[in-house]
Coordinates of C-alpha atoms in Angstrom, one line a residue:
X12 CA 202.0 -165.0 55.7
X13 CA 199.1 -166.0 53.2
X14 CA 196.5 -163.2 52.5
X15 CA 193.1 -164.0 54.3
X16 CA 191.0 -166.0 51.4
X17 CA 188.1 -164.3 49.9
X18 CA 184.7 -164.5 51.7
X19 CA 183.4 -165.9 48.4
X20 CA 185.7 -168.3 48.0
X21 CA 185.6 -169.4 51.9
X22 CA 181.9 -169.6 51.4
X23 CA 182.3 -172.2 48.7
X24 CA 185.4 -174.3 50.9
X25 CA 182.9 -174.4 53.6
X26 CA 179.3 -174.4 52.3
X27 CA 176.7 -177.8 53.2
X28 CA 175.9 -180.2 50.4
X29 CA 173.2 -178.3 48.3
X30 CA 170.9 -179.0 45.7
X31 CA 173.0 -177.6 43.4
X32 CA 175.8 -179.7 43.9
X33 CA 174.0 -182.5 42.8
X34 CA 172.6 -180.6 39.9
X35 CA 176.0 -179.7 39.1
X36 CA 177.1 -182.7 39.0
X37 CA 174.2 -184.5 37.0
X38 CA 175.1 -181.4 34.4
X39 CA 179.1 -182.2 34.4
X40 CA 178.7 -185.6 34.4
X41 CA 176.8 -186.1 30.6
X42 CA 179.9 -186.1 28.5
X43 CA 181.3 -189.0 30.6
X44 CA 177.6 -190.5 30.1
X45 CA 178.4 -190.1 26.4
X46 CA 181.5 -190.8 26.6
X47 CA 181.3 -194.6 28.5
X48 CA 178.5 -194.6 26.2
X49 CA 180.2 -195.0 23.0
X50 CA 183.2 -196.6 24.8
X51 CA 181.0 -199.7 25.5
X52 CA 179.1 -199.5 22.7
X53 CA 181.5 -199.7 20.1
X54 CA 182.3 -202.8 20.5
X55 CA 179.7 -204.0 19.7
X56 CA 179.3 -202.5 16.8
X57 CA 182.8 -203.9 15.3
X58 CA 181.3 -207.0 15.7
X59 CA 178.3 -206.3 13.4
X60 CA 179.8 -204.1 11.2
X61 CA 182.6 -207.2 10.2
X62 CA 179.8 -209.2 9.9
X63 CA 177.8 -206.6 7.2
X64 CA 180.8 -205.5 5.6
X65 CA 183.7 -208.0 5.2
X66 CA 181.9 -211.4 5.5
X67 CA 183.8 -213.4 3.2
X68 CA 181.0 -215.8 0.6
X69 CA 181.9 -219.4 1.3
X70 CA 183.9 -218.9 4.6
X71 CA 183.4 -221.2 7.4
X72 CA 183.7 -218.0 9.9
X73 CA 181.6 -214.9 9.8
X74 CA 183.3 -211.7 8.6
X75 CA 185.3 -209.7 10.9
X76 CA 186.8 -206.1 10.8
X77 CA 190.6 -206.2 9.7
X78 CA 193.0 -205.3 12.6
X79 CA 193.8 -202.3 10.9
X80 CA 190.1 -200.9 10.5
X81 CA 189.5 -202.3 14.2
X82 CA 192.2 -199.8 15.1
X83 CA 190.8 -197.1 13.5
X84 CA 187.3 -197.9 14.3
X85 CA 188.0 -197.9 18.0
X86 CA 191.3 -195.2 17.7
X87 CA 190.2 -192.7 15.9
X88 CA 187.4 -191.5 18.8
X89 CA 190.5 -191.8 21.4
X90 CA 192.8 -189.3 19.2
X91 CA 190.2 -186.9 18.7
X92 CA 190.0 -187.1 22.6
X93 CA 193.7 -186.5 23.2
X94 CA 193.5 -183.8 20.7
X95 CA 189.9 -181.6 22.9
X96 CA 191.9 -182.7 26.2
X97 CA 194.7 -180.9 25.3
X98 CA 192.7 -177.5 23.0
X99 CA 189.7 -177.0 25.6
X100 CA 191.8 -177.5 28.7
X101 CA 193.7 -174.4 27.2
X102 CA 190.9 -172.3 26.0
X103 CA 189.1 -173.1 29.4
X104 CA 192.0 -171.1 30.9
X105 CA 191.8 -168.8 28.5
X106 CA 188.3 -167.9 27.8
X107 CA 186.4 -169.6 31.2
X108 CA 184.9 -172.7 32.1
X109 CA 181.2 -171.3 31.3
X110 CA 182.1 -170.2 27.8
X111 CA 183.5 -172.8 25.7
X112 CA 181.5 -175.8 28.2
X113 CA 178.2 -175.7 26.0
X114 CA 180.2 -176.0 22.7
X115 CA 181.5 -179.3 23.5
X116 CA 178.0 -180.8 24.8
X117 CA 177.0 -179.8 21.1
X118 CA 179.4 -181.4 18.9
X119 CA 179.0 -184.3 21.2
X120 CA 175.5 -184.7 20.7
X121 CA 175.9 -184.0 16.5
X122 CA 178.5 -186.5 16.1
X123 CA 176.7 -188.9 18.4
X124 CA 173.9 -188.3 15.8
X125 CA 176.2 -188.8 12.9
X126 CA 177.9 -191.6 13.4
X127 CA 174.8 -193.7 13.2
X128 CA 174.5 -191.6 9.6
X129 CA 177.6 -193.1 8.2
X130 CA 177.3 -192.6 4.3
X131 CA 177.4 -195.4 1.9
X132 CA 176.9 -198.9 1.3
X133 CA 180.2 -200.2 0.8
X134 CA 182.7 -201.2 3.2
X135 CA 184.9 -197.9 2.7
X136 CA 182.7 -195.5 2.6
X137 CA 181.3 -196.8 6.1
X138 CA 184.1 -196.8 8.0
X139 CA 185.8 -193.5 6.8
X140 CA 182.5 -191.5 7.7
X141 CA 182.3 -193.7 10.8
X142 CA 186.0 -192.7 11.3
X143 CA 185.5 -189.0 10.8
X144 CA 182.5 -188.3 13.0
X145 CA 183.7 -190.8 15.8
X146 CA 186.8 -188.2 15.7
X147 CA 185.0 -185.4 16.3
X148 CA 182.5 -187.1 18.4
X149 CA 186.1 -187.6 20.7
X150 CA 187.0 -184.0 20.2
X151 CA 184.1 -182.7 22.3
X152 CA 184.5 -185.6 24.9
X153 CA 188.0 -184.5 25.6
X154 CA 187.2 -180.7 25.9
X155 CA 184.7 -182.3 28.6
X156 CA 187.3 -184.1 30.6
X157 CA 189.2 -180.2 31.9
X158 CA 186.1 -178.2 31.8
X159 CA 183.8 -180.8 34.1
X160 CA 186.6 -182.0 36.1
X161 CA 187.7 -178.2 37.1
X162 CA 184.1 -176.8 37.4
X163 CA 182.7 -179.1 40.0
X164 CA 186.6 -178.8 41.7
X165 CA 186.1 -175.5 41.9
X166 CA 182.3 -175.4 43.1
X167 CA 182.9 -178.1 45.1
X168 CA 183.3 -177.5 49.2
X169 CA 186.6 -178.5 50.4
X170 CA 185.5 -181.4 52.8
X171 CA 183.5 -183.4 50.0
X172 CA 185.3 -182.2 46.8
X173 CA 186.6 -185.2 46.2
X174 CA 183.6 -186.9 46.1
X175 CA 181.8 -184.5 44.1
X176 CA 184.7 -184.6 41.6
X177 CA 184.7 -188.6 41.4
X178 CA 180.6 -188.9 41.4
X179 CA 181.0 -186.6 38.0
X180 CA 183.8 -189.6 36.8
X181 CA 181.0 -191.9 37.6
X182 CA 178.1 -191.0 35.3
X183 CA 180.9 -193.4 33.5
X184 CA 179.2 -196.5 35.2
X185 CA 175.6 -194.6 34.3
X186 CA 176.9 -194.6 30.8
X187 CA 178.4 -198.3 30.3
X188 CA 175.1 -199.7 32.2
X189 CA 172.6 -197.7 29.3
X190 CA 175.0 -199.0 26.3
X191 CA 174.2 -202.4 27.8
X192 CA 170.8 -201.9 28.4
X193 CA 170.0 -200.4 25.0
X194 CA 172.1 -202.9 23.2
X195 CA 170.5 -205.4 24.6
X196 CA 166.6 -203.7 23.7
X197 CA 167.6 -203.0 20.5
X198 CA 169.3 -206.4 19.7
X199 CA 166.4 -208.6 21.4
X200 CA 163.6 -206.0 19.0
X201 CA 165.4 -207.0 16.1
X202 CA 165.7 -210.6 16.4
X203 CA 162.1 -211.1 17.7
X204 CA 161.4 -209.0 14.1
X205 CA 163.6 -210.5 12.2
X206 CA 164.8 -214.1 13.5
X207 CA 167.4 -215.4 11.7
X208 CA 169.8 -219.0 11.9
X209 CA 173.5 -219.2 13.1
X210 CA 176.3 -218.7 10.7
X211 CA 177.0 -222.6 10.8
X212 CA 173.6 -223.4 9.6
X213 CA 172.9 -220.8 7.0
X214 CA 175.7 -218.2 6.0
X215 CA 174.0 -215.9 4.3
X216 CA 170.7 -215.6 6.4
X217 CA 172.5 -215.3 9.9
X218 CA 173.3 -211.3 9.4
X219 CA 169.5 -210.1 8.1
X220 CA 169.9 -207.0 6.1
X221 CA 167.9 -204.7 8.9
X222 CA 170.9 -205.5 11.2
X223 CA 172.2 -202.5 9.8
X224 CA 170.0 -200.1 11.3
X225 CA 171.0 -201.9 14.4
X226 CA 174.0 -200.1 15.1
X227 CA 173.1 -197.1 14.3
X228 CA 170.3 -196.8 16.6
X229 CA 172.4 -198.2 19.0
X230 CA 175.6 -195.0 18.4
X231 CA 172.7 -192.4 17.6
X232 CA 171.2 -193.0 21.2
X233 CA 174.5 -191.7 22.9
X234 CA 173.6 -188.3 21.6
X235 CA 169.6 -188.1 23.6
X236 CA 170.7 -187.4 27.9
X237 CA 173.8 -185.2 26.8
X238 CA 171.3 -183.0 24.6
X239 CA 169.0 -183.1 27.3
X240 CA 171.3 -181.1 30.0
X241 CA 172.4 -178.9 27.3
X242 CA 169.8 -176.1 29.0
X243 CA 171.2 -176.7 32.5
X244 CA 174.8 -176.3 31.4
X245 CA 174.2 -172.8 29.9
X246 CA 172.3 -171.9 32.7
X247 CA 175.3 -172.4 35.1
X248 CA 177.4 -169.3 36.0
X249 CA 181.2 -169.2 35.6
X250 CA 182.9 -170.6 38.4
X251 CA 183.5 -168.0 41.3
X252 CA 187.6 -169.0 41.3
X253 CA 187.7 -168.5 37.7
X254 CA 186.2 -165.0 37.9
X255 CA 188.1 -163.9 41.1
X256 CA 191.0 -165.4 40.5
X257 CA 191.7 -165.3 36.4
X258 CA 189.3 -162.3 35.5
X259 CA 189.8 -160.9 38.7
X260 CA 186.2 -159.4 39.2
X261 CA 185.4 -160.5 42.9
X262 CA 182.3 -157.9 42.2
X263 CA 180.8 -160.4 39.6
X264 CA 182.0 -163.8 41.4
X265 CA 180.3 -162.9 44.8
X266 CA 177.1 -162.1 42.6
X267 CA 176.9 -165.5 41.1
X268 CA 177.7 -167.3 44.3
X269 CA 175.3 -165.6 46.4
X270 CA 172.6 -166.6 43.6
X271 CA 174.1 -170.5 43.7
X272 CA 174.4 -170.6 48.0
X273 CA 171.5 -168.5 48.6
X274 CA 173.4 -166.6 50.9
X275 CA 174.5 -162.6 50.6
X276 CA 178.5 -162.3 50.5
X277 CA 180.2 -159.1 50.9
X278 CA 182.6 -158.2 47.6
X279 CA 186.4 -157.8 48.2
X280 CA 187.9 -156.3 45.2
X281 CA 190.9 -155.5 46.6
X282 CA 191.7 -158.8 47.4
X283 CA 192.3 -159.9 43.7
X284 CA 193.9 -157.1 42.7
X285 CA 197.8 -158.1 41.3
X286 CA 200.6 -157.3 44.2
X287 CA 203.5 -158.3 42.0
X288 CA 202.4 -159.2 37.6
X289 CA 205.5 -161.1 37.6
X290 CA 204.5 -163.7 40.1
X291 CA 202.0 -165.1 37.9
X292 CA 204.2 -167.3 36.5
X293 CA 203.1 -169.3 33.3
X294 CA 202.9 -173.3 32.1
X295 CA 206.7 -173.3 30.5
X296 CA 208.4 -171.1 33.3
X297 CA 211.1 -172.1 35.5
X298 CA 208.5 -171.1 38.2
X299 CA 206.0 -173.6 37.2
X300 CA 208.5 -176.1 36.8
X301 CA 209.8 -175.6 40.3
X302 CA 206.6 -175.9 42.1
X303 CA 204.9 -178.3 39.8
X304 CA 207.1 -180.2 37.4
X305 CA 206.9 -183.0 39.8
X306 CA 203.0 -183.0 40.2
X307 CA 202.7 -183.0 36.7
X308 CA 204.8 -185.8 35.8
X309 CA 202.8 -187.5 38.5
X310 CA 199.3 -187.1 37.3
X311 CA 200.7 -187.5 33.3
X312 CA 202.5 -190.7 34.2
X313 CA 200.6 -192.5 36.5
X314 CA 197.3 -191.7 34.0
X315 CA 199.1 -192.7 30.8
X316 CA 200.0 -196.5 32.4
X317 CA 196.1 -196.6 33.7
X318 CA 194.7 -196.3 30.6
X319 CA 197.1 -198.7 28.2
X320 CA 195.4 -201.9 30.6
X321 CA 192.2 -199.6 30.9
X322 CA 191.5 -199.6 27.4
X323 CA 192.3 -202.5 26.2
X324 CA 190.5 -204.5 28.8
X325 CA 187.1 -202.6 27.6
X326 CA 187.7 -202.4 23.9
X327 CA 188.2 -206.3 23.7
X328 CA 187.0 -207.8 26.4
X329 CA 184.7 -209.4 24.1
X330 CA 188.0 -211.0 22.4
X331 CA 188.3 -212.6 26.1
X332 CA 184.9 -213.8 26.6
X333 CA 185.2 -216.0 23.5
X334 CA 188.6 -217.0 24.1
X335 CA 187.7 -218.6 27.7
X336 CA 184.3 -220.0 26.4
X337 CA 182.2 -217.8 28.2
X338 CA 180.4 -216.6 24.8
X339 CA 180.3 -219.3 22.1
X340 CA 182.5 -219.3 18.9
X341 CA 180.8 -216.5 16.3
X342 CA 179.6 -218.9 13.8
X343 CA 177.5 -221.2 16.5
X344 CA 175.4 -217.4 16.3
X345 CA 173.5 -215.1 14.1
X346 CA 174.8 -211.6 14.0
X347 CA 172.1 -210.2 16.2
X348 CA 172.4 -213.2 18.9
X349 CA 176.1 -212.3 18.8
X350 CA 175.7 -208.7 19.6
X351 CA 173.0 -209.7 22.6
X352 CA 175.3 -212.3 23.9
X353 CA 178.4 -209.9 24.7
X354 CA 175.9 -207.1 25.5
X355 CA 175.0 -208.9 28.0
X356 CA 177.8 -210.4 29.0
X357 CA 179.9 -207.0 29.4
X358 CA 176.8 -205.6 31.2
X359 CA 177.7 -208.4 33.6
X360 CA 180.8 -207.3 34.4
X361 CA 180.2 -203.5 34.7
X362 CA 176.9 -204.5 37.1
X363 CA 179.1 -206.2 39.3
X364 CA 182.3 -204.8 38.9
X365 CA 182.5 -201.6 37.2
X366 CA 179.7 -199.4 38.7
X367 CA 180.3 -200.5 42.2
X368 CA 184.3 -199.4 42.0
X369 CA 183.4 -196.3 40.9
X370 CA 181.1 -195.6 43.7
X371 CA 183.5 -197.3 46.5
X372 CA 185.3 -194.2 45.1
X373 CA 182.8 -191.7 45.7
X374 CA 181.9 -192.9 49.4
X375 CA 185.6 -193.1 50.5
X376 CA 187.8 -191.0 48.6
X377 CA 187.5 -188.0 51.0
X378 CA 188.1 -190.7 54.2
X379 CA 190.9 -192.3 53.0
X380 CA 192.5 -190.0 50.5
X381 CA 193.2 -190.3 46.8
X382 CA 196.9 -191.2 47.3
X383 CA 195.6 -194.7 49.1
X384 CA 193.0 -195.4 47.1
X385 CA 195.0 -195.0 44.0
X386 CA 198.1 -196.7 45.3
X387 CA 196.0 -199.7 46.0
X388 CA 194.1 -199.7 43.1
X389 CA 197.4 -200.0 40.7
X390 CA 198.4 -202.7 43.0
X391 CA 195.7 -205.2 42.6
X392 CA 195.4 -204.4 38.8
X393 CA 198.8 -205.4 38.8
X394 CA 198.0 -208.6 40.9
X395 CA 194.7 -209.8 39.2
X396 CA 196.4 -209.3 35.9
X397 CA 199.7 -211.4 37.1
X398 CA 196.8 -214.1 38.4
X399 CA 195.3 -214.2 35.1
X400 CA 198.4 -214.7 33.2
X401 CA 200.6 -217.0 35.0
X402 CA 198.2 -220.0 34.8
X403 CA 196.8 -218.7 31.9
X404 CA 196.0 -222.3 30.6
X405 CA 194.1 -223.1 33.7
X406 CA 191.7 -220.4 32.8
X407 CA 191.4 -221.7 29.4
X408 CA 189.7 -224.6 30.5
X409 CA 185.9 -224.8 30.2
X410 CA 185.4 -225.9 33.7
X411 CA 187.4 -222.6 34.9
X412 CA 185.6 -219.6 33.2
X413 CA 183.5 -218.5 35.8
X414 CA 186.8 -218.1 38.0
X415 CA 188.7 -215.9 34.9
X416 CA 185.0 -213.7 35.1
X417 CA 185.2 -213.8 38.4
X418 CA 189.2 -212.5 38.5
X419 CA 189.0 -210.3 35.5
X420 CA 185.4 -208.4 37.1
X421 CA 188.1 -207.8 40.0
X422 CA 190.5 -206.2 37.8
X423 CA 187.5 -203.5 36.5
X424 CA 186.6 -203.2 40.2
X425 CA 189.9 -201.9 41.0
X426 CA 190.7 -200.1 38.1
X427 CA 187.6 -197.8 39.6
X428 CA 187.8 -197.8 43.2
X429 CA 191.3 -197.3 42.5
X430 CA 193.5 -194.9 38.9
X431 CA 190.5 -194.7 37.0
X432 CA 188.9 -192.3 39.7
X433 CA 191.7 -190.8 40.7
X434 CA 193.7 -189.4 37.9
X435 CA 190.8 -187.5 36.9
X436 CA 190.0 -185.7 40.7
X437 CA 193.6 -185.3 41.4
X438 CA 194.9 -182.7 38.6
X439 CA 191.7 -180.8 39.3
X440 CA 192.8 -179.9 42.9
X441 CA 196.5 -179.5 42.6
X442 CA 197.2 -177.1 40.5
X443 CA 196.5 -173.2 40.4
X444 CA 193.5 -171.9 39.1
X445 CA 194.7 -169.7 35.8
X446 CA 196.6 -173.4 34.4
X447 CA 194.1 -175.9 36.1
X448 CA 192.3 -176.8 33.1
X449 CA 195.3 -176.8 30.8
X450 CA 197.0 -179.3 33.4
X451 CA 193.9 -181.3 33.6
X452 CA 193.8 -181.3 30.1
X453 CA 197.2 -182.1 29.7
X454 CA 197.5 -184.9 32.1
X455 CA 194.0 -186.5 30.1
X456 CA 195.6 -186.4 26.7
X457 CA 198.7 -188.0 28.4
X458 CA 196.2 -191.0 29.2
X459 CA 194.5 -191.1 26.0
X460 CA 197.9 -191.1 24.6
X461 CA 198.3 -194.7 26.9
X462 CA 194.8 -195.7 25.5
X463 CA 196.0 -195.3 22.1
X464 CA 198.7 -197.4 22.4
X465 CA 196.7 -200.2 24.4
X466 CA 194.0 -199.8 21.2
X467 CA 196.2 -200.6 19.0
X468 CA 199.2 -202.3 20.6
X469 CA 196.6 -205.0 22.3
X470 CA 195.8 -206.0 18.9
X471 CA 198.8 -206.4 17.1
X472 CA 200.6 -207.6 20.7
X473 CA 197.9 -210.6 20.9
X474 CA 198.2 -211.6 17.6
X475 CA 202.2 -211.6 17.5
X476 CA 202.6 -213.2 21.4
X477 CA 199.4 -214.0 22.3
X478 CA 197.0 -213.3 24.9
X479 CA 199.0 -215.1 28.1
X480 CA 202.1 -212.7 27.4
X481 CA 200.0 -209.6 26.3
X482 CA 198.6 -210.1 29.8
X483 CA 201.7 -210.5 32.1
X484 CA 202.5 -207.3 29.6
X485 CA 199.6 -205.1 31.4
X486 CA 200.0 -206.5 34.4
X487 CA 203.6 -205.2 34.9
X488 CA 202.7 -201.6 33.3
X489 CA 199.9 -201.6 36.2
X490 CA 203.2 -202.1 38.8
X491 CA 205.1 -199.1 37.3
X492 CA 201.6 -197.0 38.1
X493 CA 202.7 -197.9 41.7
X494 CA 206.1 -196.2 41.7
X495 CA 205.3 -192.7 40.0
X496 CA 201.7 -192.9 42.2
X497 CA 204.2 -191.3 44.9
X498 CA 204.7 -187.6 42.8
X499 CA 201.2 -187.0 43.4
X500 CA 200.4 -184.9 46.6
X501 CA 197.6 -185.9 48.8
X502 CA 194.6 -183.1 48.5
X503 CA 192.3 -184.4 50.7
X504 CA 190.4 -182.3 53.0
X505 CA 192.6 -178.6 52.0
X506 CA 191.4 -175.8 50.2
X507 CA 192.2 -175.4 46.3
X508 CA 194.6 -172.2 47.1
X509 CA 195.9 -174.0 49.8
X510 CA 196.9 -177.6 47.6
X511 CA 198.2 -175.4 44.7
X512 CA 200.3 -173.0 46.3
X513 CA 198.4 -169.8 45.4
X514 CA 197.6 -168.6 49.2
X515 CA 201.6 -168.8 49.6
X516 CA 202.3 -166.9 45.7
X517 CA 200.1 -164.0 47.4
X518 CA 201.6 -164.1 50.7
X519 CA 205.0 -163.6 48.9
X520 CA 203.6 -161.0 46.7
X521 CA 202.4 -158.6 49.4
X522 CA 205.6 -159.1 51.4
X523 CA 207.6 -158.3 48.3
X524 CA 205.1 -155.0 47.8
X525 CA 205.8 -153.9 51.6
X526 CA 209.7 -154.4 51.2
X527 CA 209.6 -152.3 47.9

């Protein structure tokens, strides 16, 4: 039989929506701010930075970035991702939530400042200082994906967890809308200042020479709400399941949660005292793979495939828009009205699409359960994607393009109130509490790893068997997300000892103590 749970950590399971749930969640939620942020923007900027630095003199098409520098440009962010998922999810294990959570606010807010302080004037020595900040710009968003995910888990109460976990995903949606918003200021302030003809009519006026600060006002901007919490986040104590649990001082963990609930809670230090040292089995041991191999796979797998369509879809959509006829051909525009066209066009989308599936999320997830809405979510991916390829040609057609916005929003909509949401609150709950942050981490940096290859394998796969086939492509990667979706345990409406198994490791470990 399970040891009774600590009074501190019952407390939490069981404690009324606060205040500070909501300030916790505001404080958890910035790096996904930042990090939609520069997701959306970026873009953008590829668009204007081809234009500034590989315009061609006498071509009858603007300049563009080469595949291989639009790889990196929009790569090298997601591999310095995969690379904090994988080190912070560790040393938040390690060290605690509270201790290494302020250091990746900070070298998200300097690289944010950075990139937009890319050195030179030359092509190359743009793009590799672009290159190296956006890298370590990614390195602190990944060390935010563990930390944020498994502090409001483990602050959360057990009947709204879910929802608490998934409103901290969707500070995404806050993120995407102010990239939209500011790259639409800062582009409509700029051509008011400085109009300037279409490519077609004057080559070498469309892109004005103050275009430059352009994008990095835009990239520098990402680093002003996450710098703005940075207080906040210090200010929070360690989580109470960390300390009991990891550090074992129930003395310390009942002090900070009776400051957070405003209640007084009675300290249990015997309770979290070690039965049996060999039952806290570690990542690699047979254990481990025994009672979570399985749940591991699931929430590595099933993020992976999300993010090779998730990615893509966001980092070129753009490529679509023009492809369809929804934004005219490059050279019909200036480089500023370019930029304010598919500003506004992707703010479109994520108005209508985006930020509502993210918050169909929050409002349902602990009704229905993360297993159904993520099962469903894959499945009409798969389906809008399959509807978009098939008659591919129909949506070519001019007359038709509302219908491909129309059926490609749907495909956002889902990817939130669906994988997108739910990869990210599931390996926050299932696991136990001295390896939830390393899982977390590890099942992120298996979904950057599928963002990678969508980054760069869109690219090369639309220009070797075009869009139609890249499609049908996605489309059947989003099926596959179906099958291993059934590895992943439900966690809805259970405590955090009870989904991971720890209630039962101490249960065994005082039985094994009274038999000794």
């Amino acid at each position: 039989m399970a040891r009774e749970q600590l009074k501190v950590l019952n407390a939490l399971d069981s404690a009324k929506t606060q205040w500070y749930h909501f300030t916790a969640i505001v404080i958890a939620g910035m790096g996904f701010f930042t990090d939609a942020y520069d997701l959306f923007c970026i873009s953008l900027v590829t668009s204007l930075l081809g234009r500034l630095y590989y315009t061609k003199p006498g071509s009858s098409t603007p300049g563009t970035l080469p595949s291989n520098v639009t790889s990196a440009v929009t790569g090298v962010a997601l591999s310095g991702t995969l690379a904090g998922q994988i080190f912070f999810g560790w040393l938040g294990d390690k060290l605690g939530r509270k201790r290494v959570y302020g250091v990746t606010l900070m070298l998200m807010v300097f690289c944010s400042l950075a990139s937009g302080l890319s050195f030179g004037s030359e092509a190359k020595g743009v793009i590799a200082t672009l290159c190296f900040f956006r890298f370590w710009l990614g390195f602190g968003i990944g060390g935010d994906y563990p930390l944020s995910a498994t502090i409001m888990s483990e602050y959360a109460n057990k009947k709204t967890r879910g929802a608490f976990i998934a409103a901290v995903f969707a500070m995404q949606g806050f993120g995407i809308l102010a990239g939209g918003t500011v790259s639409i200021i800062v582009s409509s302030a700029f051509k008011a200042k400085y109009p300037a003809p279409a490519y077609e009519d004057n080559p070498a006026l469309s892109t004005v020479p103050q275009a430059d600060y352009a994008w990095r006002i835009i990239l520098m901007f990402g680093a002003v709400p996450a710098a703005l919490t940075y207080y906040w986040r210090m200010k929070m104590p360690e989580t109470a399941r960390y300390t009991a649990l990891v550090a074992k001082n129930a003395k310390q963990a009942t002090a900070d949660m009776s400051k957070v609930l405003q209640v007084d809670l009675e300290a249990e230090p015997e309770k979290v005292e070690p039965k049996v040292q060999g039952n806290d089995f570690g990542l690699f041991s047979k254990e481990f793979v025994r009672r979570h191999g399985l749940h591991l796979l699931g929430t590595t797998t099933t993020w992976f495939i999300l993010d090779i369509a998730f990615y893509s879809q966001n980092l070129f959509q753009k490529d679509l828009y023009t492809t369809v006829g929804w934004i005219p051909a490059a050279k019909e525009m200036s480089a500023l009205e370019e930029m304010y066209r598919i500003a506004r066009a992707q703010t479109l989308i994520a108005l209508c699409a985006t930020v509502p599936g993210y918050w169909f999320t929050v409002a349902l997830i602990d009704r229905i359960g993360r297993f159904i809405i993520q099962l469903m979510g894959f499945f009409f991916m798969s389906v809008f994607m399959f509807a978009l390829a098939i008659p591919y040609h129909h949506w070519t057609l001019h007359e038709n393009r509302i219908g491909f916005v129309v059926m490609y929003s749907l495909t956002f909509f889902f990817a939130n109130f669906g994988p997108n949401a739910t990869t990210f609150v599931v390996p926050a709950e299932i696991f136990p509490a001295r390896l939830r942050s390393t899982c977390h981490g590890i099942s992120a940096a298996s979904g950057k790893a599928g963002s990678l290859l969508g980054t760069f394998g869109f690219v090369y796969a639309v220009d070797n068997i075009g869009l139609r086939k890249t499609l049908m492509i996605l489309g059947g990667s989003n099926f596959l997300g179906v099958l291993f979706t059934f590895l992943v345990p439900e966690a809805k409406g259970r405590s955090l000892e009870e989904i991971s198994g720890e209630e039962e490791e101490e249960g065994a470990a005082e039985t094994e103590t009274v038999t000794v």
